[in-house]
Coordinates of N, CA and C in Angstrom, one line a residue:
M114 N -92.0 125.4 99.0 CA -92.7 124.1 99.1 C -92.5 123.4 97.8
I115 N -92.2 122.1 97.9 CA -92.0 121.3 96.8 C -93.1 120.2 96.7
R116 N -93.8 120.2 95.5 CA -94.9 119.3 95.3 C -94.4 118.2 94.3
D117 N -94.9 116.9 94.6 CA -94.6 115.8 93.7 C -95.8 115.6 92.8
N118 N -95.6 116.1 91.6 CA -96.7 116.1 90.6 C -96.7 114.9 89.6
R119 N -95.9 113.9 90.0 CA -95.8 112.7 89.2 C -97.2 111.9 89.2
Y120 N -97.6 111.5 88.0 CA -98.8 110.8 87.9 C -98.8 109.4 88.5
I121 N -97.6 108.7 88.4 CA -97.4 107.3 89.0 C -96.7 107.5 90.3
D122 N -97.2 106.8 91.4 CA -96.5 106.8 92.7 C -95.3 106.0 92.5
P123 N -94.1 106.6 92.9 CA -92.8 105.9 92.7 C -92.7 104.7 93.7
V124 N -93.5 104.6 94.8 CA -93.4 103.6 95.8 C -94.3 102.4 95.4
T125 N -95.6 102.7 95.2 CA -96.6 101.7 94.9 C -96.8 101.4 93.5
L126 N -96.2 102.2 92.7 CA -96.3 102.1 91.2 C -97.7 102.1 90.7
Q127 N -98.6 102.8 91.5 CA -100.0 102.9 91.1 C -100.4 104.3 90.7
P128 N -101.3 104.5 89.8 CA -101.7 105.9 89.4 C -102.2 106.6 90.6
R129 N -101.8 107.8 90.7 CA -102.2 108.7 91.8 C -103.6 109.3 91.5
K130 N -104.4 109.6 92.6 CA -105.6 110.3 92.5 C -105.3 111.8 92.4
P131 N -106.1 112.4 91.6 CA -105.8 113.9 91.4 C -106.1 114.6 92.7
D132 N -105.3 115.6 93.0 CA -105.5 116.4 94.2 C -106.7 117.3 94.0
Q133 N -107.8 117.0 94.7 CA -109.0 117.8 94.5 C -108.8 119.3 94.9
A134 N -108.1 119.5 96.0 CA -107.9 120.8 96.5 C -107.1 121.7 95.5
A135 N -106.0 121.0 95.0 CA -105.2 121.7 94.0 C -106.0 122.0 92.7
A136 N -106.8 121.1 92.3 CA -107.7 121.3 91.1 C -108.6 122.5 91.4
E137 N -109.2 122.5 92.6 CA -110.1 123.6 92.9 C -109.4 124.9 92.9
R138 N -108.2 124.9 93.5 CA -107.4 126.2 93.5 C -107.1 126.6 92.1
E139 N -106.7 125.7 91.2 CA -106.4 126.1 89.8 C -107.6 126.6 89.1
T140 N -108.8 125.9 89.4 CA -110.0 126.3 88.8 C -110.4 127.7 89.3
G141 N -110.2 128.0 90.6 CA -110.5 129.3 91.1 C -109.7 130.4 90.5
R142 N -108.4 130.0 90.4 CA -107.5 131.1 89.8 C -107.9 131.4 88.3
G143 N -108.3 130.3 87.6 CA -108.7 130.6 86.2 C -109.9 131.4 86.1
E144 N -110.9 131.1 87.0 CA -112.1 131.9 86.9 C -111.9 133.3 87.3
K145 N -111.0 133.5 88.4 CA -110.7 134.9 88.8 C -110.0 135.7 87.7
S146 N -109.1 135.0 87.0 CA -108.3 135.7 85.9 C -109.3 136.0 84.8
A147 N -110.2 135.1 84.5 CA -111.2 135.4 83.5 C -112.1 136.6 83.8
V148 N -112.5 136.7 85.1 CA -113.3 137.8 85.6 C -112.5 139.1 85.5
L149 N -111.3 139.1 86.0 CA -110.4 140.3 85.9 C -110.2 140.7 84.5
G150 N -109.9 139.7 83.6 CA -109.7 140.1 82.2 C -111.0 140.7 81.6
A151 N -112.1 140.1 81.9 CA -113.4 140.7 81.4 C -113.6 142.1 81.9
E152 N -113.3 142.3 83.2 CA -113.5 143.7 83.7 C -112.5 144.7 83.1
R153 N -111.3 144.2 82.9 CA -110.2 145.1 82.5 C -110.4 145.4 81.0
G154 N -110.9 144.4 80.2 CA -110.9 144.6 78.7 C -111.8 145.8 78.3
P155 N -113.1 145.8 78.7 CA -113.9 147.0 78.3 C -113.4 148.3 78.8
A156 N -112.8 148.3 80.0 CA -112.3 149.6 80.5 C -111.2 150.1 79.7
Q157 N -110.3 149.2 79.3 CA -109.2 149.6 78.4 C -109.6 150.0 77.1
G158 N -110.6 149.3 76.5 CA -111.2 149.6 75.2 C -111.8 151.0 75.2
G159 N -112.6 151.3 76.3 CA -113.2 152.6 76.3 C -112.2 153.8 76.5
Q160 N -111.2 153.5 77.3 CA -110.1 154.5 77.4 C -109.4 154.8 76.1
A161 N -109.1 153.7 75.3 CA -108.5 153.9 74.0 C -109.3 154.7 73.1
A162 N -110.6 154.4 73.1 CA -111.5 155.1 72.2 C -111.6 156.6 72.6
E163 N -111.6 156.9 73.9 CA -111.6 158.3 74.3 C -110.4 159.0 73.9
L164 N -109.2 158.3 74.0 CA -107.9 158.9 73.6 C -107.9 159.2 72.1
E165 N -108.4 158.3 71.3 CA -108.5 158.5 69.9 C -109.4 159.7 69.5
A166 N -110.5 159.8 70.2 CA -111.4 160.9 70.0 C -110.8 162.2 70.3
Q167 N -110.0 162.3 71.5 CA -109.3 163.5 71.9 C -108.2 163.8 70.8
L168 N -107.5 162.8 70.4 CA -106.5 163.0 69.4 C -107.1 163.6 68.1
A169 N -108.2 163.0 67.6 CA -108.8 163.5 66.4 C -109.3 165.0 66.6
E170 N -109.8 165.3 67.8 CA -110.3 166.7 68.1 C -109.1 167.7 68.1
R171 N -108.0 167.3 68.7 CA -106.8 168.1 68.7 C -106.2 168.3 67.3
T172 N -106.2 167.2 66.5 CA -105.7 167.3 65.2 C -106.6 168.3 64.4
A173 N -107.9 168.2 64.5 CA -108.8 169.1 63.8 C -108.6 170.6 64.2
D174 N -108.4 170.8 65.5 CA -108.1 172.1 66.0 C -106.8 172.7 65.4
L175 N -105.8 171.9 65.3 CA -104.5 172.3 64.7 C -104.7 172.6 63.2
Q176 N -105.4 171.8 62.5 CA -105.7 172.1 61.1 C -106.4 173.4 60.9
R177 N -107.4 173.6 61.7 CA -108.2 174.9 61.6 C -107.3 176.1 61.9
L178 N -106.4 175.9 63.0 CA -105.5 177.0 63.3 C -104.5 177.3 62.2
K179 N -104.0 176.2 61.6 CA -103.1 176.4 60.5 C -103.8 177.1 59.3
A180 N -105.0 176.7 59.0 CA -105.7 177.3 57.9 C -106.0 178.8 58.2
E181 N -106.3 179.1 59.4 CA -106.6 180.5 59.8 C -105.3 181.3 59.7
Y182 N -104.2 180.7 60.1 CA -102.9 181.4 60.0 C -102.5 181.7 58.5
D183 N -102.7 180.6 57.7 CA -102.4 180.8 56.2 C -103.2 181.9 55.6
N184 N -104.5 181.9 56.0 CA -105.4 183.0 55.4 C -104.9 184.4 55.9
Y185 N -104.5 184.4 57.2 CA -104.0 185.7 57.7 C -102.7 186.2 57.0
R186 N -101.8 185.3 56.7 CA -100.6 185.6 56.0 C -100.9 186.1 54.6
K187 N -101.9 185.4 53.9 CA -102.2 185.9 52.6 C -102.9 187.3 52.6
R188 N -103.8 187.5 53.6 CA -104.5 188.8 53.7 C -103.5 189.9 54.0
M189 N -102.5 189.6 54.9 CA -101.5 190.6 55.2 C -100.6 190.9 54.0
R190 N -100.3 189.9 53.2 CA -99.5 190.1 52.0 C -100.3 191.0 51.0
R191 N -101.6 190.7 50.8 CA -102.4 191.5 49.9 C -102.5 192.9 50.4
D192 N -102.7 193.1 51.7 CA -102.8 194.5 52.3 C -101.5 195.2 52.1
R193 N -100.3 194.6 52.3 CA -99.1 195.3 52.1 C -98.9 195.7 50.6
L194 N -99.2 194.8 49.7 CA -99.1 195.1 48.3 C -100.0 196.3 47.9
A195 N -101.3 196.2 48.5 CA -102.2 197.3 48.2 C -101.7 198.7 48.7
I196 N -101.2 198.7 49.9 CA -100.7 199.9 50.5 C -99.5 200.4 49.7
R197 N -98.6 199.5 49.3 CA -97.4 199.9 48.5 C -97.9 200.5 47.1
E198 N -98.9 199.9 46.5 CA -99.4 200.4 45.2 C -100.0 201.8 45.4
I199 N -100.7 202.0 46.5 CA -101.3 203.3 46.7 C -100.2 204.4 46.9
A200 N -99.2 204.0 47.7 CA -98.1 204.9 48.0 C -97.4 205.3 46.8
V201 N -97.1 204.3 46.0 CA -96.3 204.5 44.7 C -97.2 205.4 43.8
A202 N -98.5 205.0 43.7 CA -99.4 205.8 42.8 C -99.4 207.3 43.2
N203 N -99.5 207.5 44.5 CA -99.5 208.9 45.0 C -98.3 209.7 44.6
V204 N -97.1 209.0 44.8 CA -95.8 209.7 44.5 C -95.7 210.0 43.0
L205 N -96.1 209.0 42.2 CA -96.0 209.1 40.7 C -97.0 210.2 40.2
S206 N -98.2 210.2 40.8 CA -99.1 211.2 40.4 C -98.6 212.6 40.6
G207 N -97.8 212.8 41.6 CA -97.2 214.1 41.9 C -96.1 214.5 40.9
L208 N -95.5 213.5 40.2 CA -94.4 213.7 39.3 C -94.9 213.8 37.8
L209 N -96.2 213.6 37.6 CA -96.7 213.7 36.2 C -96.5 215.1 35.6
P210 N -96.7 216.2 36.3 CA -96.4 217.5 35.7 C -94.9 217.6 35.3
V211 N -94.0 217.0 36.0 CA -92.6 217.1 35.7 C -92.4 216.3 34.3
L212 N -93.0 215.2 34.2 CA -92.9 214.5 32.9 C -93.5 215.2 31.8
D213 N -94.6 215.9 32.0 CA -95.2 216.8 31.0 C -94.3 217.9 30.6
A214 N -93.6 218.5 31.5 CA -92.7 219.6 31.2 C -91.5 219.0 30.4
I215 N -91.0 217.8 30.7 CA -90.0 217.2 29.9 C -90.4 216.9 28.5
D216 N -91.7 216.4 28.3 CA -92.2 216.1 27.0 C -92.3 217.4 26.2
R217 N -92.7 218.5 26.8 CA -92.8 219.8 26.0 C -91.4 220.3 25.6
A218 N -90.5 220.1 26.6 CA -89.1 220.6 26.3 C -88.5 219.7 25.2
R219 N -88.8 218.4 25.2 CA -88.3 217.5 24.1 C -88.9 217.8 22.8
E220 N -90.2 218.2 22.7 CA -90.8 218.6 21.5 C -90.1 219.9 20.9
H221 N -89.6 220.7 21.7 CA -88.9 221.9 21.2 C -87.4 221.7 21.1
G222 N -87.0 220.5 21.3 CA -85.6 220.2 21.1 C -84.7 220.8 22.2
E223 N -85.2 221.0 23.4 CA -84.5 221.6 24.5 C -83.9 220.6 25.5
V224 N -84.3 219.3 25.3 CA -83.7 218.3 26.2 C -82.4 217.8 25.6
T225 N -81.3 218.4 26.0 CA -80.0 218.0 25.5 C -79.0 218.1 26.6
G226 N -77.9 217.5 26.4 CA -76.8 217.6 27.4 C -77.2 217.0 28.8
G227 N -76.9 217.8 29.8 CA -77.2 217.4 31.2 C -78.6 217.2 31.4
L228 N -79.5 218.0 30.8 CA -80.9 217.9 31.0 C -81.4 216.5 30.5
K229 N -80.9 216.1 29.3 CA -81.3 214.9 28.7 C -80.9 213.7 29.6
A230 N -79.7 213.8 30.3 CA -79.3 212.7 31.1 C -80.2 212.6 32.4
V231 N -80.6 213.8 32.9 CA -81.5 213.8 34.1 C -82.8 213.2 33.7
A232 N -83.3 213.6 32.5 CA -84.6 213.1 32.1 C -84.6 211.6 31.9
D233 N -83.5 211.1 31.3 CA -83.5 209.7 31.0 C -83.4 208.9 32.3
V234 N -82.6 209.4 33.3 CA -82.5 208.7 34.6 C -83.9 208.7 35.3
L235 N -84.6 209.9 35.2 CA -85.9 210.0 35.9 C -86.9 209.0 35.3
E236 N -86.9 209.0 34.0 CA -87.9 208.1 33.3 C -87.6 206.7 33.5
N237 N -86.3 206.3 33.5 CA -86.0 204.9 33.8 C -86.3 204.5 35.2
H238 N -86.1 205.4 36.1 CA -86.4 205.1 37.5 C -87.9 205.0 37.7
L239 N -88.7 205.8 37.1 CA -90.2 205.7 37.3 C -90.7 204.5 36.6
A240 N -90.1 204.1 35.5 CA -90.5 202.9 34.8 C -90.2 201.7 35.7
G241 N -89.1 201.7 36.5 CA -88.8 200.7 37.4 C -89.8 200.6 38.5
L242 N -90.4 201.6 38.8 CA -91.5 201.6 39.9 C -92.8 201.2 39.3
G243 N -92.9 200.9 38.0 CA -94.1 200.4 37.4 C -94.9 201.4 36.6
L244 N -94.4 202.6 36.4 CA -95.1 203.6 35.6 C -95.1 203.2 34.2
E245 N -96.3 203.2 33.5 CA -96.4 202.8 32.1 C -97.1 204.0 31.4
T246 N -96.7 204.2 30.1 CA -97.3 205.2 29.3 C -98.6 204.7 28.7
V247 N -99.6 205.5 28.6 CA -100.9 205.2 28.0 C -101.1 206.1 26.8
G248 N -101.5 205.5 25.7 CA -101.8 206.3 24.5 C -100.7 206.3 23.5
M249 N -101.0 205.7 22.3 CA -100.1 205.7 21.2 C -100.9 206.0 19.9
P250 N -100.3 206.8 19.0 CA -101.0 207.0 17.7 C -101.3 205.7 17.0
G251 N -102.5 205.6 16.5 CA -102.8 204.4 15.7 C -103.5 203.3 16.5
E252 N -103.6 203.4 17.8 CA -104.3 202.3 18.5 C -105.8 202.6 18.6
P253 N -106.6 201.6 18.7 CA -108.1 201.8 18.8 C -108.4 202.7 20.0
F254 N -109.4 203.5 19.9 CA -109.9 204.4 20.9 C -110.5 203.6 22.0
D255 N -110.1 203.8 23.3 CA -110.7 203.1 24.4 C -111.1 204.1 25.5
P256 N -112.4 204.3 25.7 CA -112.8 205.3 26.6 C -112.3 205.1 28.1
T257 N -111.9 203.9 28.4 CA -111.4 203.6 29.7 C -109.9 204.1 29.9
R258 N -109.3 204.4 28.8 CA -107.9 204.8 28.9 C -107.6 206.1 28.1
H259 N -108.5 206.5 27.2 CA -108.3 207.7 26.4 C -109.4 208.7 26.7
E260 N -109.0 210.0 26.6 CA -109.9 211.1 26.6 C -109.9 211.8 25.3
A261 N -111.0 211.8 24.6 CA -111.1 212.3 23.2 C -111.2 213.8 23.3
V262 N -110.2 214.6 22.9 CA -110.3 216.0 22.9 C -110.9 216.5 21.6
T263 N -110.5 216.0 20.5 CA -111.1 216.3 19.1 C -111.4 215.0 18.4
H264 N -112.3 215.0 17.5 CA -112.5 213.9 16.6 C -113.0 214.3 15.2
E265 N -112.7 213.5 14.2 CA -113.0 213.8 12.8 C -113.3 212.5 12.1
L266 N -113.9 212.7 10.9 CA -114.3 211.6 10.1 C -113.1 211.3 9.1
S267 N -112.9 210.0 8.9 CA -111.8 209.6 8.0 C -112.1 208.3 7.3
D268 N -111.8 208.2 6.0 CA -112.0 207.0 5.3 C -110.9 206.0 5.5
T269 N -109.8 206.4 6.2 CA -108.7 205.5 6.4 C -108.8 204.6 7.6
V270 N -109.8 204.8 8.4 CA -110.0 204.0 9.6 C -111.3 203.2 9.5
E271 N -111.3 202.1 10.2 CA -112.5 201.2 10.2 C -113.2 201.3 11.6
Q272 N -112.6 201.9 12.5 CA -113.1 202.0 13.9 C -112.5 203.3 14.5
P273 N -113.1 203.8 15.6 CA -112.5 205.0 16.2 C -111.1 204.7 16.6
T274 N -110.2 205.6 16.1 CA -108.7 205.3 16.2 C -108.1 206.6 16.7
C275 N -107.1 206.4 17.6 CA -106.3 207.6 18.1 C -105.3 208.0 17.0
T276 N -105.4 209.2 16.6 CA -104.5 209.7 15.5 C -103.4 210.5 16.1
T277 N -103.7 211.3 17.1 CA -102.6 212.1 17.7 C -102.8 212.1 19.2
V278 N -101.6 212.0 19.9 CA -101.6 212.0 21.4 C -101.2 213.4 21.8
L279 N -102.2 214.1 22.4 CA -101.9 215.5 22.8 C -101.3 215.5 24.2
R280 N -101.6 214.6 25.0 CA -100.9 214.5 26.3 C -100.9 213.0 26.7
R281 N -99.8 212.5 27.0 CA -99.7 211.1 27.4 C -100.4 210.8 28.7
G282 N -101.0 209.6 28.7 CA -101.5 209.1 30.0 C -100.6 208.2 30.7
Y283 N -100.9 207.9 31.9 CA -100.0 207.0 32.7 C -100.8 206.0 33.6
R284 N -100.3 204.9 33.8 CA -100.9 203.9 34.7 C -99.8 203.2 35.5
V285 N -100.3 202.6 36.6 CA -99.4 201.8 37.5 C -100.2 200.5 37.7
G286 N -99.7 199.4 37.1 CA -100.4 198.2 37.3 C -101.8 198.3 36.6
D287 N -102.9 198.0 37.4 CA -104.2 198.1 36.9 C -104.8 199.5 37.2
Q288 N -104.1 200.4 37.9 CA -104.6 201.7 38.3 C -104.2 202.7 37.2
L289 N -105.2 203.4 36.7 CA -105.0 204.5 35.7 C -104.8 205.8 36.5
L290 N -103.6 206.3 36.4 CA -103.3 207.6 37.0 C -103.9 208.8 36.3
R291 N -103.9 208.7 34.9 CA -104.4 209.8 34.1 C -104.6 209.2 32.7
P292 N -105.8 209.5 32.1 CA -106.1 209.1 30.7 C -105.3 209.9 29.7
A293 N -105.0 209.3 28.6 CA -104.3 210.1 27.6 C -105.3 211.0 26.8
Q294 N -104.9 212.2 26.5 CA -105.7 213.1 25.7 C -105.3 212.9 24.3
V295 N -106.3 212.6 23.4 CA -106.0 212.2 22.1 C -107.0 212.8 21.1
S296 N -106.6 212.9 19.8 CA -107.5 213.2 18.7 C -107.9 211.9 18.1
V297 N -109.2 211.8 17.8 CA -109.8 210.5 17.3 C -110.4 210.7 15.9
A298 N -110.1 209.7 15.1 CA -110.7 209.7 13.8 C -111.6 208.4 13.7
E299 N -112.8 208.6 13.1 CA -113.8 207.5 13.0 C -114.3 207.4 11.6
P300 N -114.8 206.3 11.1 CA -115.3 206.1 9.8 C -116.6 206.9 9.6
P301 N -116.8 207.4 8.3 CA -118.0 208.2 8.1 C -119.3 207.5 8.3
D302 N -119.3 206.2 8.0 CA -120.6 205.4 8.1 C -120.9 205.0 9.5
R303 N -120.2 205.5 10.5 CA -120.4 205.1 11.9 C -121.7 205.9 12.3
E304 N -122.7 205.1 12.8 CA -124.0 205.7 13.2 C -123.9 206.7 14.3
T305 N -122.9 206.6 15.1 CA -122.8 207.5 16.3 C -121.7 208.5 16.1
S306 N -121.3 208.7 14.8 CA -120.2 209.6 14.5 C -120.4 211.0 14.9
Q307 N -121.7 211.4 14.9 CA -122.0 212.8 15.3 C -122.2 213.0 16.8
Q308 N -122.1 211.9 17.6 CA -122.2 212.0 19.0 C -120.8 212.1 19.6
P309 N -120.7 212.9 20.6 CA -119.4 213.1 21.2 C -118.9 211.8 21.9
L310 N -117.7 211.5 21.7 CA -117.1 210.3 22.4 C -117.0 210.5 23.9
P311 N -117.2 209.4 24.6 CA -117.2 209.6 26.1 C -115.8 209.8 26.6
A312 N -115.6 210.6 27.6 CA -114.3 210.9 28.2 C -114.2 210.1 29.5
P313 N -113.1 209.4 29.7 CA -113.0 208.6 30.9 C -112.6 209.4 32.1
K314 N -112.8 208.9 33.3 CA -112.4 209.5 34.5 C -111.2 208.7 35.1
P315 N -110.2 209.4 35.6 CA -109.1 208.6 36.2 C -109.6 207.6 37.3
G316 N -109.1 206.4 37.2 CA -109.5 205.4 38.2 C -108.9 204.1 37.8
R317 N -109.5 203.0 38.3 CA -109.0 201.6 38.0 C -109.5 201.2 36.6
S318 N -108.6 200.7 35.8 CA -108.9 200.3 34.5 C -109.2 198.8 34.5
D319 N -110.2 198.4 33.7 CA -110.5 196.9 33.6 C -109.6 196.2 32.6

């Protein structure tokens, strides 16, 4: 259908009257479009808000899941390290008598030749596993790491001091496998000099 929408009639050269029906149709279409847009707008807005809320909820769930997984990994890592330390400590505790025998043989000058090579390899290997010696002459007495076997008064010290290591102690990390047995000297003016020094028990050292 072809409509002549010219404002001036080409025959009479007079202005045309507006088509009332066409105007009503256009007005009806406009009102209908406005009504549909008004109905569609709130519906779409509500759906968008619901989708945003769902997205925020899923994001929060993923963040919580990731945090729980990270905590699980950290806990498993700590547990593995703790189990490893316990296993190593048990093995090294069983080898302490061997180290004591090597120390006694070294004091008598019997660690020579092939035995010296074996002793050096063993001690280096145990040190690589984290075994550390506890107790050195001249260091302050620490009841958490030393076991006082004998003690005496001396003017040459200002505090309880280890003078002789009778048996070396050992530790792995923070765990004390065995305290060192030592002789202790303390100054004469120490008020508690006549009281026996406390002896530690093997366990975790602070």
